[in-house]
Amino acid sequence: MNAPSPPSPALVQRVAALVADARRILCVTGAGVSAESGLPTYRGVGGIYDGENTGDGMTIEEALSGPVFRRRPEITWRYLLEIERACRGAVPNAAHEVLARWSNCTRPPAEVWVLTQNVDGLHSAAGSQNLIEIHGDLHRLRCTSCPWRARVQNYEQLSALPCCVDCGALLRPEVVLFEEMLPESPTQQLQAQLTLGFDLVFSIGTSSQFPYIVQPVVMAKHQGLPTVEINPHETTISSLVDLRLACSAGATLRAIDQALSEEG
Ligand code: OAD
């Protein structure tokens, strides 16, 4: 596949002006933000979900679902271990760094929130404040039976079916599996922030499959507020947004950040 073309300077200037004027910005991110850190996306070229059945006679979405985890945890853990292995050693790229810088500075823009579906922990590693990890983080493990919880650097030391050191029950990562509810705390945090409102919404590197990921863009649109998509490929929200930069997240955010700092 050809590398995405660089962002148009005129579009970059327009987006930088929106960022400079905004008081509260929401950046919704997905797997595409981590692509330049070498992580595979879920869908599309080179994606993990290639439509094929796994060797276990089910799709990977089924293998990574709550019901299969309860029935056949060894299958779910096999794919969790694979996903973690794909993330191992990855470091934040320019996209994570720019969003972290924006979320840490007081002006401009005033307040930046990141709503991410990624479980790789790279926004947090880059130092993003105001971070909502709506699908959790692979690096946080918990026991399915007792209060044991721990943060792990990677899964290198884990067995194929990891068990709790305290009670021997099965462990799981604090991530949302298919057919499971979203975690309560980040969901409430997101609703609280949406109620406070945003005056600029970005959608970056996500195919926007889920209603709670599309909702902030739709809300902004209904309120007549600007929306921006950064994604080399068209998505479910491409026809909705005001400005579309069909480019990679890192190069585009770096260019917007540069234009912002030149504006002073
Ligand atoms: P997807 O794999 O569905 O989409 C990744 C998006 O990133 C695609 O639209 C690509 O075009 C885009 N992309 C690829 N490279 C890019 C780059 N360098 N810069 C910008 N964009 C790029 O991933 P998500 O939308 O994150 O959920 O998927 C959402 C959820 O589906 C995941 O969190 C996961 C999965 O099932 C759960 O596991 C619950």
Coordinates of C-alpha atoms and ligand atoms in Angstrom, one line a residue:
M1 CA 0.0 0.0 0.0
N2 CA 1.2 3.5 -0.8
A3 CA 2.1 5.8 2.2
P4 CA -0.7 8.3 2.8
S5 CA 0.1 11.8 1.2
P6 CA 1.1 14.6 3.6
P7 CA -1.6 16.9 4.8
S8 CA -2.4 20.0 2.7
P9 CA -0.9 23.1 4.3
A10 CA -4.2 25.0 3.8
L11 CA -6.2 22.4 5.7
V12 CA -3.6 22.2 8.4
Q13 CA -3.9 26.0 8.9
R14 CA -7.7 25.8 9.1
V15 CA -7.5 23.0 11.7
A16 CA -4.8 24.8 13.7
A17 CA -7.0 27.9 13.8
L18 CA -9.9 25.8 15.2
V19 CA -7.6 24.3 17.8
A20 CA -6.3 27.8 18.8
D21 CA -9.9 29.1 19.2
A22 CA -11.3 26.1 21.1
R23 CA -11.8 26.0 24.9
R24 CA -12.5 22.3 25.2
I25 CA -11.4 19.7 22.6
L26 CA -12.3 16.0 22.4
C27 CA -10.0 13.7 20.5
V28 CA -11.5 10.3 19.8
T29 CA -8.8 7.8 18.9
G30 CA -8.5 4.3 17.7
A31 CA -5.9 1.7 16.5
G32 CA -4.7 3.9 13.6
V33 CA -3.1 6.3 16.1
S34 CA -0.8 3.4 17.2
A35 CA -0.1 2.2 13.6
E36 CA 3.0 4.4 13.4
S37 CA 4.3 2.7 16.6
G38 CA 4.2 -0.5 14.6
L39 CA 1.0 -2.0 16.0
P40 CA -1.5 -3.7 13.7
T41 CA -5.0 -2.2 13.4
Y42 CA -8.1 -4.4 13.9
R43 CA -9.7 -3.9 10.5
G44 CA -8.4 -3.1 7.0
V45 CA -5.1 -3.9 5.4
G46 CA -2.9 -5.9 7.8
G47 CA -5.7 -5.8 10.4
I48 CA -6.0 -8.5 13.1
Y49 CA -9.7 -9.2 12.1
D50 CA -9.1 -10.5 8.6
G51 CA -12.5 -12.2 8.3
E52 CA -11.0 -15.7 8.5
N53 CA -11.9 -18.1 11.2
T54 CA -9.3 -18.8 13.8
G55 CA -7.9 -22.3 14.1
D56 CA -10.5 -22.8 16.9
G57 CA -13.4 -22.7 14.4
M58 CA -14.6 -19.3 15.4
T59 CA -14.0 -15.7 14.3
I60 CA -11.4 -13.7 16.3
E61 CA -14.3 -11.5 17.6
E62 CA -15.9 -14.7 19.0
A63 CA -12.6 -15.8 20.5
L64 CA -12.3 -12.4 22.1
S65 CA -15.8 -12.4 23.5
G66 CA -17.1 -12.6 27.1
P67 CA -19.1 -15.8 26.5
V68 CA -16.1 -17.6 25.0
F69 CA -13.9 -16.4 27.8
R70 CA -16.3 -17.9 30.3
R71 CA -16.6 -21.2 28.4
R72 CA -13.2 -21.6 26.9
P73 CA -10.8 -19.1 28.6
E74 CA -7.7 -20.8 27.0
I75 CA -8.9 -19.7 23.6
T76 CA -9.5 -16.1 24.6
W77 CA -6.2 -16.0 26.4
R78 CA -4.4 -17.3 23.3
Y79 CA -5.5 -14.2 21.4
L80 CA -4.9 -11.8 24.3
L81 CA -1.4 -13.1 24.5
E82 CA -0.9 -12.5 20.8
I83 CA -2.3 -9.0 20.9
E84 CA 0.0 -8.2 23.8
R85 CA 2.9 -9.6 22.0
A86 CA 2.2 -7.3 19.1
C87 CA 2.2 -4.3 21.4
R88 CA 5.3 -5.3 23.4
G89 CA 8.2 -2.9 23.2
A90 CA 6.1 -0.3 21.2
V91 CA 6.7 3.3 22.1
P92 CA 4.4 6.3 21.6
N93 CA 4.7 8.1 18.2
A94 CA 4.2 11.7 17.2
A95 CA 0.4 11.4 17.4
H96 CA 0.5 10.3 21.0
E97 CA 3.1 12.9 21.8
V98 CA 1.2 15.8 20.3
L99 CA -2.0 14.9 22.1
A100 CA -0.2 14.5 25.4
R101 CA 1.4 17.9 24.9
W102 CA -1.9 19.5 24.2
S103 CA -3.6 17.8 27.2
N104 CA -0.8 19.2 29.4
C105 CA -0.7 22.8 28.4
T106 CA -3.1 25.4 29.5
R107 CA -3.3 27.5 26.3
P108 CA -3.9 27.0 23.5
P109 CA -6.1 25.0 23.5
A110 CA -7.5 25.3 27.0
E111 CA -8.6 21.7 27.8
V112 CA -8.0 18.6 25.7
W113 CA -9.6 15.2 26.4
V114 CA -8.6 12.0 24.7
L115 CA -11.3 9.2 24.4
T116 CA -9.4 6.1 23.2
Q117 CA -10.5 2.6 22.3
N118 CA -6.9 1.5 22.4
V119 CA -5.8 -1.0 25.1
D120 CA -2.1 -0.5 24.4
G121 CA -1.5 2.1 27.0
L122 CA 0.5 4.4 24.6
H123 CA -1.5 7.6 25.3
S124 CA -0.8 7.1 29.0
A125 CA 2.8 6.3 28.3
A126 CA 3.1 9.6 26.3
G127 CA 1.8 11.4 29.4
S128 CA -1.8 12.3 28.2
Q129 CA -3.9 13.8 31.0
N130 CA -7.7 13.8 30.7
L131 CA -7.6 10.3 29.3
I132 CA -10.6 8.0 29.0
E133 CA -9.6 4.5 28.1
I134 CA -13.1 3.2 27.3
H135 CA -11.9 -0.3 26.4
G136 CA -9.5 -0.6 29.3
D137 CA -5.7 -1.4 29.3
L138 CA -4.1 -4.7 28.6
H139 CA -1.5 -4.0 31.2
R140 CA -3.9 -4.1 34.1
L141 CA -4.8 -7.6 35.2
R142 CA -7.4 -8.7 37.8
C143 CA -8.6 -11.9 39.3
T144 CA -12.0 -13.1 38.2
S145 CA -12.8 -14.2 41.8
C146 CA -10.9 -12.2 44.5
P147 CA -9.9 -8.5 44.8
W148 CA -6.3 -9.2 43.4
R149 CA -5.2 -6.6 40.8
A150 CA -1.8 -5.8 39.3
R151 CA -0.2 -3.7 36.7
V152 CA 2.2 -5.7 34.4
Q153 CA 4.8 -4.3 32.1
N154 CA 4.1 -7.2 29.6
Y155 CA 2.9 -10.7 29.5
E156 CA 6.3 -12.4 29.2
Q157 CA 6.0 -14.1 32.5
L158 CA 2.4 -15.3 32.1
S159 CA 1.4 -18.8 31.5
A160 CA -1.1 -19.8 28.7
L161 CA -3.9 -19.7 31.3
P162 CA -2.8 -17.2 34.0
C163 CA -4.1 -17.8 37.5
C164 CA -4.3 -15.7 40.6
V165 CA -1.3 -15.9 43.1
D166 CA -3.8 -15.4 46.0
C167 CA -6.7 -17.7 45.3
G168 CA -5.8 -19.7 42.1
A169 CA -8.8 -18.4 40.1
L170 CA -8.4 -17.3 36.5
L171 CA -6.9 -13.9 35.7
R172 CA -8.1 -11.5 33.0
P173 CA -7.0 -8.2 31.7
E174 CA -9.1 -5.2 32.5
V175 CA -10.3 -4.8 28.9
V176 CA -13.7 -5.0 27.3
L177 CA -14.3 -8.2 25.5
F178 CA -17.0 -8.5 22.8
E179 CA -20.5 -8.8 24.2
E180 CA -19.4 -7.3 27.5
M181 CA -20.6 -4.0 29.0
L182 CA -18.4 -1.0 29.0
P183 CA -16.6 -0.3 32.3
E184 CA -18.6 1.9 34.6
S185 CA -16.0 4.5 35.6
P186 CA -14.8 5.6 32.2
T187 CA -18.3 5.5 30.8
Q188 CA -19.5 7.9 33.6
Q189 CA -16.4 10.1 33.0
L190 CA -17.2 10.3 29.3
Q191 CA -20.9 11.2 29.9
A192 CA -19.9 13.9 32.4
Q193 CA -17.5 15.4 29.9
L194 CA -20.0 15.2 27.1
T195 CA -22.5 17.0 29.4
L196 CA -20.0 19.8 30.0
G197 CA -19.6 19.9 26.2
F198 CA -16.8 20.3 23.7
D199 CA -16.4 23.0 21.1
L200 CA -14.2 20.9 18.7
V201 CA -14.2 17.2 18.2
F202 CA -11.5 15.2 16.4
S203 CA -11.8 11.6 15.2
I204 CA -8.4 10.1 14.7
G205 CA -7.4 6.7 13.4
T206 CA -10.6 4.9 14.1
S207 CA -13.1 3.1 11.8
S208 CA -15.8 4.4 14.2
Q209 CA -17.7 1.1 14.7
F210 CA -19.4 1.7 18.0
P211 CA -22.2 4.2 18.9
Y212 CA -20.3 5.7 21.8
I213 CA -17.5 6.5 19.5
V214 CA -19.7 8.0 16.8
Q215 CA -21.9 9.9 19.3
P216 CA -19.5 12.8 20.2
V217 CA -19.1 13.6 16.5
V218 CA -22.9 13.4 15.9
M219 CA -23.5 15.6 19.0
A220 CA -21.0 18.2 17.8
K221 CA -22.5 18.2 14.3
H222 CA -26.1 18.7 15.7
Q223 CA -24.8 21.6 17.8
G224 CA -23.1 23.2 14.8
L225 CA -19.7 22.7 16.3
P226 CA -16.6 21.8 14.1
T227 CA -15.6 18.2 13.6
V228 CA -12.3 17.0 12.1
E229 CA -11.3 13.5 10.9
I230 CA -7.7 12.3 10.5
N231 CA -7.7 9.0 8.7
P232 CA -6.1 7.9 5.4
H233 CA -9.3 5.9 4.7
E234 CA -13.0 6.7 4.6
T235 CA -15.0 5.6 7.6
T236 CA -18.6 5.6 8.8
I237 CA -18.3 9.2 9.9
S238 CA -16.3 10.6 6.9
S239 CA -19.4 12.1 5.3
L240 CA -20.4 13.8 8.6
V241 CA -17.3 15.7 9.5
D242 CA -16.5 19.3 8.4
L243 CA -12.9 18.7 7.7
R244 CA -11.2 15.5 6.6
L245 CA -7.5 15.0 6.5
A246 CA -6.9 11.8 4.6
C247 CA -3.4 11.3 6.1
S248 CA -1.6 9.5 8.8
A249 CA -2.2 10.6 12.4
G250 CA 1.4 11.3 13.4
A251 CA 2.4 13.5 10.4
T252 CA -0.9 15.4 10.5
L253 CA -0.9 16.1 14.3
R254 CA 2.7 17.2 14.1
A255 CA 1.9 19.6 11.2
I256 CA -1.1 21.0 13.1
D257 CA 1.0 21.4 16.3
Q258 CA 3.8 23.1 14.3
A259 CA 1.3 25.5 12.7
L260 CA -0.1 26.3 16.2
S261 CA 3.3 27.1 17.6
E262 CA 4.1 29.3 14.6
E263 CA 0.8 31.2 15.3
G264 CA 2.2 31.7 18.8
Ligands
OAD1 P1 -9.9 -0.3 13.3 O1 -8.8 -1.3 13.0 O2 -11.3 -0.7 13.1 O3 -9.6 1.0 12.5 C1 -8.4 1.6 12.4 C2 -8.5 2.8 11.6 O4 -7.2 3.4 11.5 C3 -8.9 2.6 10.1 O5 -10.0 3.4 9.8 C4 -7.6 2.9 9.3 O6 -7.9 3.5 8.1 C5 -7.0 3.9 10.2 N1 -5.5 4.1 10.1 C6 -4.6 3.2 9.7 N2 -3.4 3.7 9.8 C7 -3.5 4.9 10.2 C8 -2.6 6.0 10.4 N3 -1.3 5.9 10.3 N4 -3.1 7.2 10.9 C9 -4.4 7.4 11.0 N5 -5.3 6.4 10.8 C10 -4.9 5.2 10.4 O7 -9.6 0.1 14.8 P2 -10.6 0.9 15.8 O8 -11.5 1.8 15.2 O9 -9.7 1.4 16.9 O10 -12.4 -3.2 20.4 O11 -11.4 -0.4 16.4 C11 -12.3 -0.1 17.4 C12 -12.4 -1.3 18.3 O12 -12.6 -2.5 17.5 C13 -11.1 -1.7 19.1 O13 -10.9 -0.9 20.2 C14 -11.4 -3.1 19.4 C15 -12.0 -3.6 18.1 O14 -12.9 -4.6 18.2 C16 -12.5 -4.1 21.3 O15 -11.6 -5.0 21.4 C17 -13.6 -4.1 22.3

